[in-house]
């Protein structure tokens, strides 16, 4: 899954896909096409920054950022587009334009999100975040057993989805690395992530360029590729089925090599 942020304040992409205060269509398409060529089978398109401390955007702002980019990508590229949003109206409008998946850091917790997501019929990724919003999630994260607590939260959200008419076969789960978690929490969560396989649903993992890598290795955002590849490899070994990244080509190679070794150990030719 390649990350495509059409926001002016992404922690990693910053303002690179913007021009005159609006998403630049040519740059968005160029970035999207490059990630597809490098091996991305899903693009995660987001119009609201969810970095620590980020403030919410209006529904109209998000629609204005996401929908034109989605329409352009759908017209020009053969790739599944996931919508990185928490907003009911964005879900509905994106589904009409051909979005193939919904990816919500708030696990469909916003007003109307459950109903709107159910109505689209699309697969949904539910993410764990401690705290109410990205603006306050890093204020004082605390856990007794982070893996168990993340698992309990996700289990409750799966139940809420089923009660809203979203079947289990449409659901994926994201442990939420960096969302309401200290470095220690993130490391323990990754180290014991295989415990989340007991939930019986596919796991999506996004650690690319995140602060957990910067803190562990003392590296700025633009020097976190090696650390990101290491976490991607470990995530695959512990059961992740989708890896959400900025650096697609390098991660594809790392994941393919990891899978080749894992399949050999099962006596299956890669």
PDB file of C-alpha atoms in Angstrom:
ATOM      1  CA  UNK A   1       0.000   0.000   0.000  1.00  0.00           C
ATOM      2  CA  UNK A   2       1.557   3.253  -1.170  1.00  0.00           C
ATOM      3  CA  UNK A   3       0.874   6.421   0.815  1.00  0.00           C
ATOM      4  CA  UNK A   4      -0.543   9.361  -1.125  1.00  0.00           C
ATOM      5  CA  UNK A   5      -1.173  12.405   1.075  1.00  0.00           C
ATOM      6  CA  UNK A   6      -2.927  15.320  -0.630  1.00  0.00           C
ATOM      7  CA  UNK A   7      -2.525  17.549   2.417  1.00  0.00           C
ATOM      8  CA  UNK A   8      -0.396  20.647   2.979  1.00  0.00           C
ATOM      9  CA  UNK A   9       0.812  19.471   6.405  1.00  0.00           C
ATOM     10  CA  UNK A  10       1.693  15.785   6.186  1.00  0.00           C
ATOM     11  CA  UNK A  11       4.610  14.960   8.505  1.00  0.00           C
ATOM     12  CA  UNK A  12       6.484  13.287   5.635  1.00  0.00           C
ATOM     13  CA  UNK A  13       5.123  14.528   2.307  1.00  0.00           C
ATOM     14  CA  UNK A  14       4.548  18.062   3.561  1.00  0.00           C
ATOM     15  CA  UNK A  15       3.487  20.354   0.771  1.00  0.00           C
ATOM     16  CA  UNK A  16       4.996  18.344  -2.086  1.00  0.00           C
ATOM     17  CA  UNK A  17       1.704  17.557  -3.820  1.00  0.00           C
ATOM     18  CA  UNK A  18       0.338  21.083  -3.451  1.00  0.00           C
ATOM     19  CA  UNK A  19       0.384  24.124  -5.693  1.00  0.00           C
ATOM     20  CA  UNK A  20      -1.335  27.466  -5.037  1.00  0.00           C
ATOM     21  CA  UNK A  21      -3.099  25.988  -2.017  1.00  0.00           C
ATOM     22  CA  UNK A  22      -4.672  23.077  -3.915  1.00  0.00           C
ATOM     23  CA  UNK A  23      -3.642  19.495  -4.700  1.00  0.00           C
ATOM     24  CA  UNK A  24      -1.589  19.560  -7.907  1.00  0.00           C
ATOM     25  CA  UNK A  25      -3.170  16.970 -10.211  1.00  0.00           C
ATOM     26  CA  UNK A  26      -0.070  16.373 -12.323  1.00  0.00           C
ATOM     27  CA  UNK A  27       2.114  15.805  -9.258  1.00  0.00           C
ATOM     28  CA  UNK A  28      -0.475  13.539  -7.627  1.00  0.00           C
ATOM     29  CA  UNK A  29      -0.770  11.412 -10.758  1.00  0.00           C
ATOM     30  CA  UNK A  30       2.997  11.283 -11.217  1.00  0.00           C
ATOM     31  CA  UNK A  31       3.505  10.099  -7.628  1.00  0.00           C
ATOM     32  CA  UNK A  32       0.671   7.583  -7.915  1.00  0.00           C
ATOM     33  CA  UNK A  33       1.934   6.179 -11.207  1.00  0.00           C
ATOM     34  CA  UNK A  34       5.451   5.793  -9.825  1.00  0.00           C
ATOM     35  CA  UNK A  35       4.233   3.847  -6.795  1.00  0.00           C
ATOM     36  CA  UNK A  36       2.145   1.548  -8.984  1.00  0.00           C
ATOM     37  CA  UNK A  37       5.136   0.950 -11.265  1.00  0.00           C
ATOM     38  CA  UNK A  38       7.214   0.124  -8.194  1.00  0.00           C
ATOM     39  CA  UNK A  39       4.759  -2.554  -7.103  1.00  0.00           C
ATOM     40  CA  UNK A  40       2.003  -0.942  -5.046  1.00  0.00           C
ATOM     41  CA  UNK A  41      -1.310  -2.738  -5.523  1.00  0.00           C
ATOM     42  CA  UNK A  42      -3.186  -0.313  -3.274  1.00  0.00           C
ATOM     43  CA  UNK A  43      -2.830   3.466  -2.944  1.00  0.00           C
ATOM     44  CA  UNK A  44      -3.964   5.049   0.326  1.00  0.00           C
ATOM     45  CA  UNK A  45      -5.311   8.503  -0.511  1.00  0.00           C
ATOM     46  CA  UNK A  46      -5.763  10.932   2.375  1.00  0.00           C
ATOM     47  CA  UNK A  47      -6.918  14.536   2.629  1.00  0.00           C
ATOM     48  CA  UNK A  48      -6.508  15.091   6.383  1.00  0.00           C
ATOM     49  CA  UNK A  49      -3.183  14.985   8.193  1.00  0.00           C
ATOM     50  CA  UNK A  50      -3.268  12.613  11.169  1.00  0.00           C
ATOM     51  CA  UNK A  51       0.258  13.279  12.417  1.00  0.00           C
ATOM     52  CA  UNK A  52       0.590  13.850  16.192  1.00  0.00           C
ATOM     53  CA  UNK A  53      -0.812  17.267  17.069  1.00  0.00           C
ATOM     54  CA  UNK A  54      -2.619  17.687  13.752  1.00  0.00           C
ATOM     55  CA  UNK A  55      -5.883  19.625  13.713  1.00  0.00           C
ATOM     56  CA  UNK A  56      -9.023  18.468  11.956  1.00  0.00           C
ATOM     57  CA  UNK A  57     -10.080  19.864   8.584  1.00  0.00           C
ATOM     58  CA  UNK A  58     -13.608  20.674   7.447  1.00  0.00           C
ATOM     59  CA  UNK A  59     -15.629  18.126   5.498  1.00  0.00           C
ATOM     60  CA  UNK A  60     -15.558  20.363   2.430  1.00  0.00           C
ATOM     61  CA  UNK A  61     -11.793  20.791   2.597  1.00  0.00           C
ATOM     62  CA  UNK A  62     -11.343  17.041   2.728  1.00  0.00           C
ATOM     63  CA  UNK A  63     -13.745  16.467  -0.161  1.00  0.00           C
ATOM     64  CA  UNK A  64     -12.002  19.118  -2.254  1.00  0.00           C
ATOM     65  CA  UNK A  65      -8.648  17.435  -1.679  1.00  0.00           C
ATOM     66  CA  UNK A  66      -9.602  13.787  -2.062  1.00  0.00           C
ATOM     67  CA  UNK A  67     -12.279  13.539  -4.743  1.00  0.00           C
ATOM     68  CA  UNK A  68     -10.426  15.194  -7.668  1.00  0.00           C
ATOM     69  CA  UNK A  69      -7.334  13.094  -6.939  1.00  0.00           C
ATOM     70  CA  UNK A  70      -9.406   9.918  -6.698  1.00  0.00           C
ATOM     71  CA  UNK A  71     -11.180  10.654  -9.962  1.00  0.00           C
ATOM     72  CA  UNK A  72      -7.879  11.298 -11.738  1.00  0.00           C
ATOM     73  CA  UNK A  73      -6.220   8.138 -10.445  1.00  0.00           C
ATOM     74  CA  UNK A  74      -9.249   5.997 -11.257  1.00  0.00           C
ATOM     75  CA  UNK A  75      -9.274   7.338 -14.806  1.00  0.00           C
ATOM     76  CA  UNK A  76      -5.560   6.874 -15.489  1.00  0.00           C
ATOM     77  CA  UNK A  77      -4.327   3.919 -13.402  1.00  0.00           C
ATOM     78  CA  UNK A  78      -5.293   0.323 -12.751  1.00  0.00           C
ATOM     79  CA  UNK A  79      -4.971   0.222  -8.977  1.00  0.00           C
ATOM     80  CA  UNK A  80      -7.176  -0.112  -5.911  1.00  0.00           C
ATOM     81  CA  UNK A  81      -7.573   3.249  -4.164  1.00  0.00           C
ATOM     82  CA  UNK A  82      -8.092   3.184  -0.419  1.00  0.00           C
ATOM     83  CA  UNK A  83      -9.558   6.306   1.182  1.00  0.00           C
ATOM     84  CA  UNK A  84      -7.737   7.372   4.341  1.00  0.00           C
ATOM     85  CA  UNK A  85     -10.544   9.204   6.106  1.00  0.00           C
ATOM     86  CA  UNK A  86     -12.866   9.183   9.113  1.00  0.00           C
ATOM     87  CA  UNK A  87     -15.649  11.238   7.542  1.00  0.00           C
ATOM     88  CA  UNK A  88     -19.011   9.743   6.554  1.00  0.00           C
ATOM     89  CA  UNK A  89     -19.569  12.070   3.611  1.00  0.00           C
ATOM     90  CA  UNK A  90     -16.091  11.360   2.237  1.00  0.00           C
ATOM     91  CA  UNK A  91     -16.792   7.620   2.424  1.00  0.00           C
ATOM     92  CA  UNK A  92     -20.036   7.998   0.511  1.00  0.00           C
ATOM     93  CA  UNK A  93     -18.745  10.304  -2.210  1.00  0.00           C
ATOM     94  CA  UNK A  94     -15.507   8.362  -2.690  1.00  0.00           C
ATOM     95  CA  UNK A  95     -17.410   5.106  -3.069  1.00  0.00           C
ATOM     96  CA  UNK A  96     -19.456   6.663  -5.876  1.00  0.00           C
ATOM     97  CA  UNK A  97     -16.210   7.504  -7.699  1.00  0.00           C
ATOM     98  CA  UNK A  98     -14.857   3.965  -7.465  1.00  0.00           C
ATOM     99  CA  UNK A  99     -12.824   3.808  -4.251  1.00  0.00           C
ATOM    100  CA  UNK A 100     -12.013   0.211  -3.367  1.00  0.00           C
ATOM    101  CA  UNK A 101     -11.425   0.415   0.379  1.00  0.00           C
ATOM    102  CA  UNK A 102     -11.856   2.638   3.446  1.00  0.00           C
ATOM    103  CA  UNK A 103      -9.020   3.148   5.952  1.00  0.00           C
ATOM    104  CA  UNK A 104     -10.056   4.905   9.159  1.00  0.00           C
ATOM    105  CA  UNK A 105      -7.630   5.868  11.941  1.00  0.00           C
ATOM    106  CA  UNK A 106     -10.667   6.498  14.173  1.00  0.00           C
ATOM    107  CA  UNK A 107     -12.106   3.002  13.547  1.00  0.00           C
ATOM    108  CA  UNK A 108     -15.461   4.377  12.342  1.00  0.00           C
ATOM    109  CA  UNK A 109     -15.944   6.266  15.590  1.00  0.00           C
ATOM    110  CA  UNK A 110     -17.100   9.576  14.121  1.00  0.00           C
ATOM    111  CA  UNK A 111     -20.801  10.398  13.854  1.00  0.00           C
ATOM    112  CA  UNK A 112     -22.360   8.633  10.901  1.00  0.00           C
ATOM    113  CA  UNK A 113     -19.194   6.770   9.935  1.00  0.00           C
ATOM    114  CA  UNK A 114     -20.474   3.279  10.717  1.00  0.00           C
ATOM    115  CA  UNK A 115     -23.675   3.736   8.761  1.00  0.00           C
ATOM    116  CA  UNK A 116     -21.923   5.351   5.798  1.00  0.00           C
ATOM    117  CA  UNK A 117     -19.207   2.706   5.656  1.00  0.00           C
ATOM    118  CA  UNK A 118     -21.759  -0.081   5.814  1.00  0.00           C
ATOM    119  CA  UNK A 119     -23.725   1.469   2.948  1.00  0.00           C
ATOM    120  CA  UNK A 120     -20.696   1.554   0.640  1.00  0.00           C
ATOM    121  CA  UNK A 121     -20.196  -2.211   0.748  1.00  0.00           C
ATOM    122  CA  UNK A 122     -16.421  -1.632   0.734  1.00  0.00           C
ATOM    123  CA  UNK A 123     -13.727  -3.322   2.823  1.00  0.00           C
ATOM    124  CA  UNK A 124     -12.802  -1.283   5.909  1.00  0.00           C
ATOM    125  CA  UNK A 125      -9.579  -1.075   7.915  1.00  0.00           C
ATOM    126  CA  UNK A 126     -10.094  -0.265  11.596  1.00  0.00           C
ATOM    127  CA  UNK A 127      -7.142   1.279  13.426  1.00  0.00           C
ATOM    128  CA  UNK A 128      -6.361   1.559  17.118  1.00  0.00           C
ATOM    129  CA  UNK A 129      -5.646   5.010  18.522  1.00  0.00           C
ATOM    130  CA  UNK A 130      -5.434   5.891  22.215  1.00  0.00           C
ATOM    131  CA  UNK A 131      -6.917   9.347  22.758  1.00  0.00           C
ATOM    132  CA  UNK A 132      -9.819  10.992  21.024  1.00  0.00           C
ATOM    133  CA  UNK A 133      -8.012  12.651  18.120  1.00  0.00           C
ATOM    134  CA  UNK A 134      -4.527  12.986  16.587  1.00  0.00           C
ATOM    135  CA  UNK A 135      -4.390  16.385  18.288  1.00  0.00           C
ATOM    136  CA  UNK A 136      -4.298  14.834  21.769  1.00  0.00           C
ATOM    137  CA  UNK A 137      -3.258  11.205  21.258  1.00  0.00           C
ATOM    138  CA  UNK A 138       0.365  11.722  22.355  1.00  0.00           C
ATOM    139  CA  UNK A 139      -0.340  13.732  25.504  1.00  0.00           C
ATOM    140  CA  UNK A 140      -0.052  10.873  28.005  1.00  0.00           C
ATOM    141  CA  UNK A 141      -0.390   7.415  26.456  1.00  0.00           C
ATOM    142  CA  UNK A 142      -0.537   4.641  29.059  1.00  0.00           C
ATOM    143  CA  UNK A 143      -1.094   0.874  28.896  1.00  0.00           C
ATOM    144  CA  UNK A 144      -0.867  -2.049  31.316  1.00  0.00           C
ATOM    145  CA  UNK A 145      -0.594  -4.557  28.460  1.00  0.00           C
ATOM    146  CA  UNK A 146      -0.509  -2.761  25.135  1.00  0.00           C
ATOM    147  CA  UNK A 147      -1.070  -5.783  22.910  1.00  0.00           C
ATOM    148  CA  UNK A 148      -4.035  -6.998  24.955  1.00  0.00           C
ATOM    149  CA  UNK A 149      -5.548  -3.507  25.115  1.00  0.00           C
ATOM    150  CA  UNK A 150      -5.119  -2.883  21.396  1.00  0.00           C
ATOM    151  CA  UNK A 151      -6.691  -6.274  20.748  1.00  0.00           C
ATOM    152  CA  UNK A 152      -9.638  -5.541  23.064  1.00  0.00           C
ATOM    153  CA  UNK A 153     -10.295  -2.194  21.371  1.00  0.00           C
ATOM    154  CA  UNK A 154     -10.205  -3.703  17.898  1.00  0.00           C
ATOM    155  CA  UNK A 155     -12.435  -6.586  18.973  1.00  0.00           C
ATOM    156  CA  UNK A 156     -15.024  -4.090  20.241  1.00  0.00           C
ATOM    157  CA  UNK A 157     -14.903  -2.124  16.990  1.00  0.00           C
ATOM    158  CA  UNK A 158     -15.334  -5.308  14.969  1.00  0.00           C
ATOM    159  CA  UNK A 159     -18.437  -6.089  17.012  1.00  0.00           C
ATOM    160  CA  UNK A 160     -19.776  -2.567  16.411  1.00  0.00           C
ATOM    161  CA  UNK A 161     -19.198  -3.030  12.680  1.00  0.00           C
ATOM    162  CA  UNK A 162     -21.008  -6.360  12.627  1.00  0.00           C
ATOM    163  CA  UNK A 163     -23.933  -4.829  14.481  1.00  0.00           C
ATOM    164  CA  UNK A 164     -24.031  -2.057  11.850  1.00  0.00           C
ATOM    165  CA  UNK A 165     -24.193  -4.597   9.030  1.00  0.00           C
ATOM    166  CA  UNK A 166     -20.505  -4.776   8.048  1.00  0.00           C
ATOM    167  CA  UNK A 167     -19.551  -8.438   7.790  1.00  0.00           C
ATOM    168  CA  UNK A 168     -16.255  -9.743   9.161  1.00  0.00           C
ATOM    169  CA  UNK A 169     -15.019 -10.641   5.683  1.00  0.00           C
ATOM    170  CA  UNK A 170     -14.950  -6.907   4.879  1.00  0.00           C
ATOM    171  CA  UNK A 171     -12.740  -5.975   7.836  1.00  0.00           C
ATOM    172  CA  UNK A 172      -8.992  -5.448   8.295  1.00  0.00           C
ATOM    173  CA  UNK A 173      -7.189  -4.323  11.447  1.00  0.00           C
ATOM    174  CA  UNK A 174      -4.344  -1.857  12.029  1.00  0.00           C
ATOM    175  CA  UNK A 175      -2.551  -1.836  15.445  1.00  0.00           C
ATOM    176  CA  UNK A 176      -1.940   1.906  15.015  1.00  0.00           C
ATOM    177  CA  UNK A 177       1.801   2.316  15.410  1.00  0.00           C
ATOM    178  CA  UNK A 178       2.543   5.882  16.512  1.00  0.00           C
ATOM    179  CA  UNK A 179      -1.052   6.702  17.398  1.00  0.00           C
ATOM    180  CA  UNK A 180      -1.221   7.295  21.144  1.00  0.00           C
ATOM    181  CA  UNK A 181       1.903   5.260  21.882  1.00  0.00           C
ATOM    182  CA  UNK A 182       5.406   5.944  23.206  1.00  0.00           C
ATOM    183  CA  UNK A 183       8.514   4.415  21.661  1.00  0.00           C
ATOM    184  CA  UNK A 184       8.423   1.652  24.270  1.00  0.00           C
ATOM    185  CA  UNK A 185       4.781   0.935  23.448  1.00  0.00           C
ATOM    186  CA  UNK A 186       5.479   0.783  19.712  1.00  0.00           C
ATOM    187  CA  UNK A 187       8.444  -1.561  20.125  1.00  0.00           C
ATOM    188  CA  UNK A 188       6.538  -3.918  22.405  1.00  0.00           C
ATOM    189  CA  UNK A 189       3.522  -3.880  20.091  1.00  0.00           C
ATOM    190  CA  UNK A 190       5.647  -4.833  17.091  1.00  0.00           C
ATOM    191  CA  UNK A 191       7.610  -7.420  19.051  1.00  0.00           C
ATOM    192  CA  UNK A 192       4.406  -9.174  20.177  1.00  0.00           C
ATOM    193  CA  UNK A 193       2.148  -8.359  17.225  1.00  0.00           C
ATOM    194  CA  UNK A 194       1.594 -12.037  16.418  1.00  0.00           C
ATOM    195  CA  UNK A 195      -0.811 -12.112  19.383  1.00  0.00           C
ATOM    196  CA  UNK A 196      -3.237 -10.013  17.333  1.00  0.00           C
ATOM    197  CA  UNK A 197      -3.622 -12.846  14.835  1.00  0.00           C
ATOM    198  CA  UNK A 198      -5.987 -14.399  17.393  1.00  0.00           C
ATOM    199  CA  UNK A 199      -8.546 -11.819  16.216  1.00  0.00           C
ATOM    200  CA  UNK A 200      -8.750 -13.778  12.969  1.00  0.00           C
ATOM    201  CA  UNK A 201      -8.636 -10.811  10.591  1.00  0.00           C
ATOM    202  CA  UNK A 202      -5.962  -9.507   8.178  1.00  0.00           C
ATOM    203  CA  UNK A 203      -3.494  -7.066   9.703  1.00  0.00           C
ATOM    204  CA  UNK A 204      -2.375  -3.827   8.052  1.00  0.00           C
ATOM    205  CA  UNK A 205       0.784  -2.210   9.404  1.00  0.00           C
ATOM    206  CA  UNK A 206       2.106   1.313   8.844  1.00  0.00           C
ATOM    207  CA  UNK A 207       5.440   2.253  10.408  1.00  0.00           C
ATOM    208  CA  UNK A 208       6.981   4.028   7.389  1.00  0.00           C
ATOM    209  CA  UNK A 209       9.103   7.064   8.375  1.00  0.00           C
ATOM    210  CA  UNK A 210       7.349   7.306  11.759  1.00  0.00           C
ATOM    211  CA  UNK A 211       8.816   8.799  14.911  1.00  0.00           C
ATOM    212  CA  UNK A 212       9.346   5.358  16.473  1.00  0.00           C
ATOM    213  CA  UNK A 213      12.095   4.833  13.870  1.00  0.00           C
ATOM    214  CA  UNK A 214      13.502   8.318  14.398  1.00  0.00           C
ATOM    215  CA  UNK A 215      13.594   7.856  18.165  1.00  0.00           C
ATOM    216  CA  UNK A 216      15.113   4.383  18.065  1.00  0.00           C
ATOM    217  CA  UNK A 217      17.808   5.277  15.519  1.00  0.00           C
ATOM    218  CA  UNK A 218      18.154   9.047  16.018  1.00  0.00           C
ATOM    219  CA  UNK A 219      17.287   9.711  12.370  1.00  0.00           C
ATOM    220  CA  UNK A 220      15.297  12.573  10.763  1.00  0.00           C
ATOM    221  CA  UNK A 221      12.287  11.791   8.582  1.00  0.00           C
ATOM    222  CA  UNK A 222      14.268  11.585   5.344  1.00  0.00           C
ATOM    223  CA  UNK A 223      16.759   9.060   6.778  1.00  0.00           C
ATOM    224  CA  UNK A 224      14.390   6.397   8.105  1.00  0.00           C
ATOM    225  CA  UNK A 225      14.210   3.998   5.136  1.00  0.00           C
ATOM    226  CA  UNK A 226      16.482   1.311   6.595  1.00  0.00           C
ATOM    227  CA  UNK A 227      14.605   1.320   9.879  1.00  0.00           C
ATOM    228  CA  UNK A 228      11.305   1.223   8.019  1.00  0.00           C
ATOM    229  CA  UNK A 229      12.392  -1.802   5.993  1.00  0.00           C
ATOM    230  CA  UNK A 230      13.375  -3.591   9.194  1.00  0.00           C
ATOM    231  CA  UNK A 231       9.955  -2.969  10.738  1.00  0.00           C
ATOM    232  CA  UNK A 232       8.217  -4.051   7.511  1.00  0.00           C
ATOM    233  CA  UNK A 233      10.113  -7.333   7.509  1.00  0.00           C
ATOM    234  CA  UNK A 234       9.279  -7.984  11.153  1.00  0.00           C
ATOM    235  CA  UNK A 235       5.633  -7.111  10.588  1.00  0.00           C
ATOM    236  CA  UNK A 236       5.359  -9.617   7.728  1.00  0.00           C
ATOM    237  CA  UNK A 237       7.018 -12.284   9.866  1.00  0.00           C
ATOM    238  CA  UNK A 238       4.456 -11.619  12.590  1.00  0.00           C
ATOM    239  CA  UNK A 239       1.444 -11.862  10.282  1.00  0.00           C
ATOM    240  CA  UNK A 240       0.896  -8.532   8.507  1.00  0.00           C
ATOM    241  CA  UNK A 241      -0.857  -8.880   5.133  1.00  0.00           C
ATOM    242  CA  UNK A 242      -0.658  -5.245   3.993  1.00  0.00           C
ATOM    243  CA  UNK A 243       2.313  -2.925   4.538  1.00  0.00           C
ATOM    244  CA  UNK A 244       1.562   0.809   4.214  1.00  0.00           C
ATOM    245  CA  UNK A 245       4.665   2.714   3.054  1.00  0.00           C
ATOM    246  CA  UNK A 246       6.130   5.784   1.383  1.00  0.00           C
ATOM    247  CA  UNK A 247       9.068   3.931  -0.203  1.00  0.00           C
ATOM    248  CA  UNK A 248       7.341   1.304  -2.316  1.00  0.00           C
ATOM    249  CA  UNK A 249      10.153  -0.175  -4.441  1.00  0.00           C
ATOM    250  CA  UNK A 250      12.519  -0.907  -1.568  1.00  0.00           C
ATOM    251  CA  UNK A 251       9.738  -2.286   0.609  1.00  0.00           C
ATOM    252  CA  UNK A 252       8.452  -4.576  -2.159  1.00  0.00           C
ATOM    253  CA  UNK A 253      11.922  -6.134  -2.430  1.00  0.00           C
ATOM    254  CA  UNK A 254      12.234  -6.499   1.344  1.00  0.00           C
ATOM    255  CA  UNK A 255       8.798  -8.104   1.651  1.00  0.00           C
ATOM    256  CA  UNK A 256       9.311 -10.445  -1.316  1.00  0.00           C
ATOM    257  CA  UNK A 257      12.613 -11.632   0.126  1.00  0.00           C
ATOM    258  CA  UNK A 258      11.023 -12.146   3.538  1.00  0.00           C
ATOM    259  CA  UNK A 259       8.154 -14.132   2.033  1.00  0.00           C
ATOM    260  CA  UNK A 260      10.576 -16.260  -0.017  1.00  0.00           C
ATOM    261  CA  UNK A 261      12.386 -17.331   3.147  1.00  0.00           C
ATOM    262  CA  UNK A 262       9.135 -17.876   5.051  1.00  0.00           C
ATOM    263  CA  UNK A 263       7.712 -20.042   2.264  1.00  0.00           C
ATOM    264  CA  UNK A 264      10.923 -22.101   2.086  1.00  0.00           C
ATOM    265  CA  UNK A 265      10.585 -22.897   5.766  1.00  0.00           C
ATOM    266  CA  UNK A 266       7.126 -24.327   5.017  1.00  0.00           C
ATOM    267  CA  UNK A 267       8.459 -26.454   2.187  1.00  0.00           C
ATOM    268  CA  UNK A 268       6.769 -24.344  -0.499  1.00  0.00           C
ATOM    269  CA  UNK A 269       8.666 -23.055  -3.516  1.00  0.00           C
ATOM    270  CA  UNK A 270       8.485 -19.230  -3.635  1.00  0.00           C
TER     271      UNK A 270
END
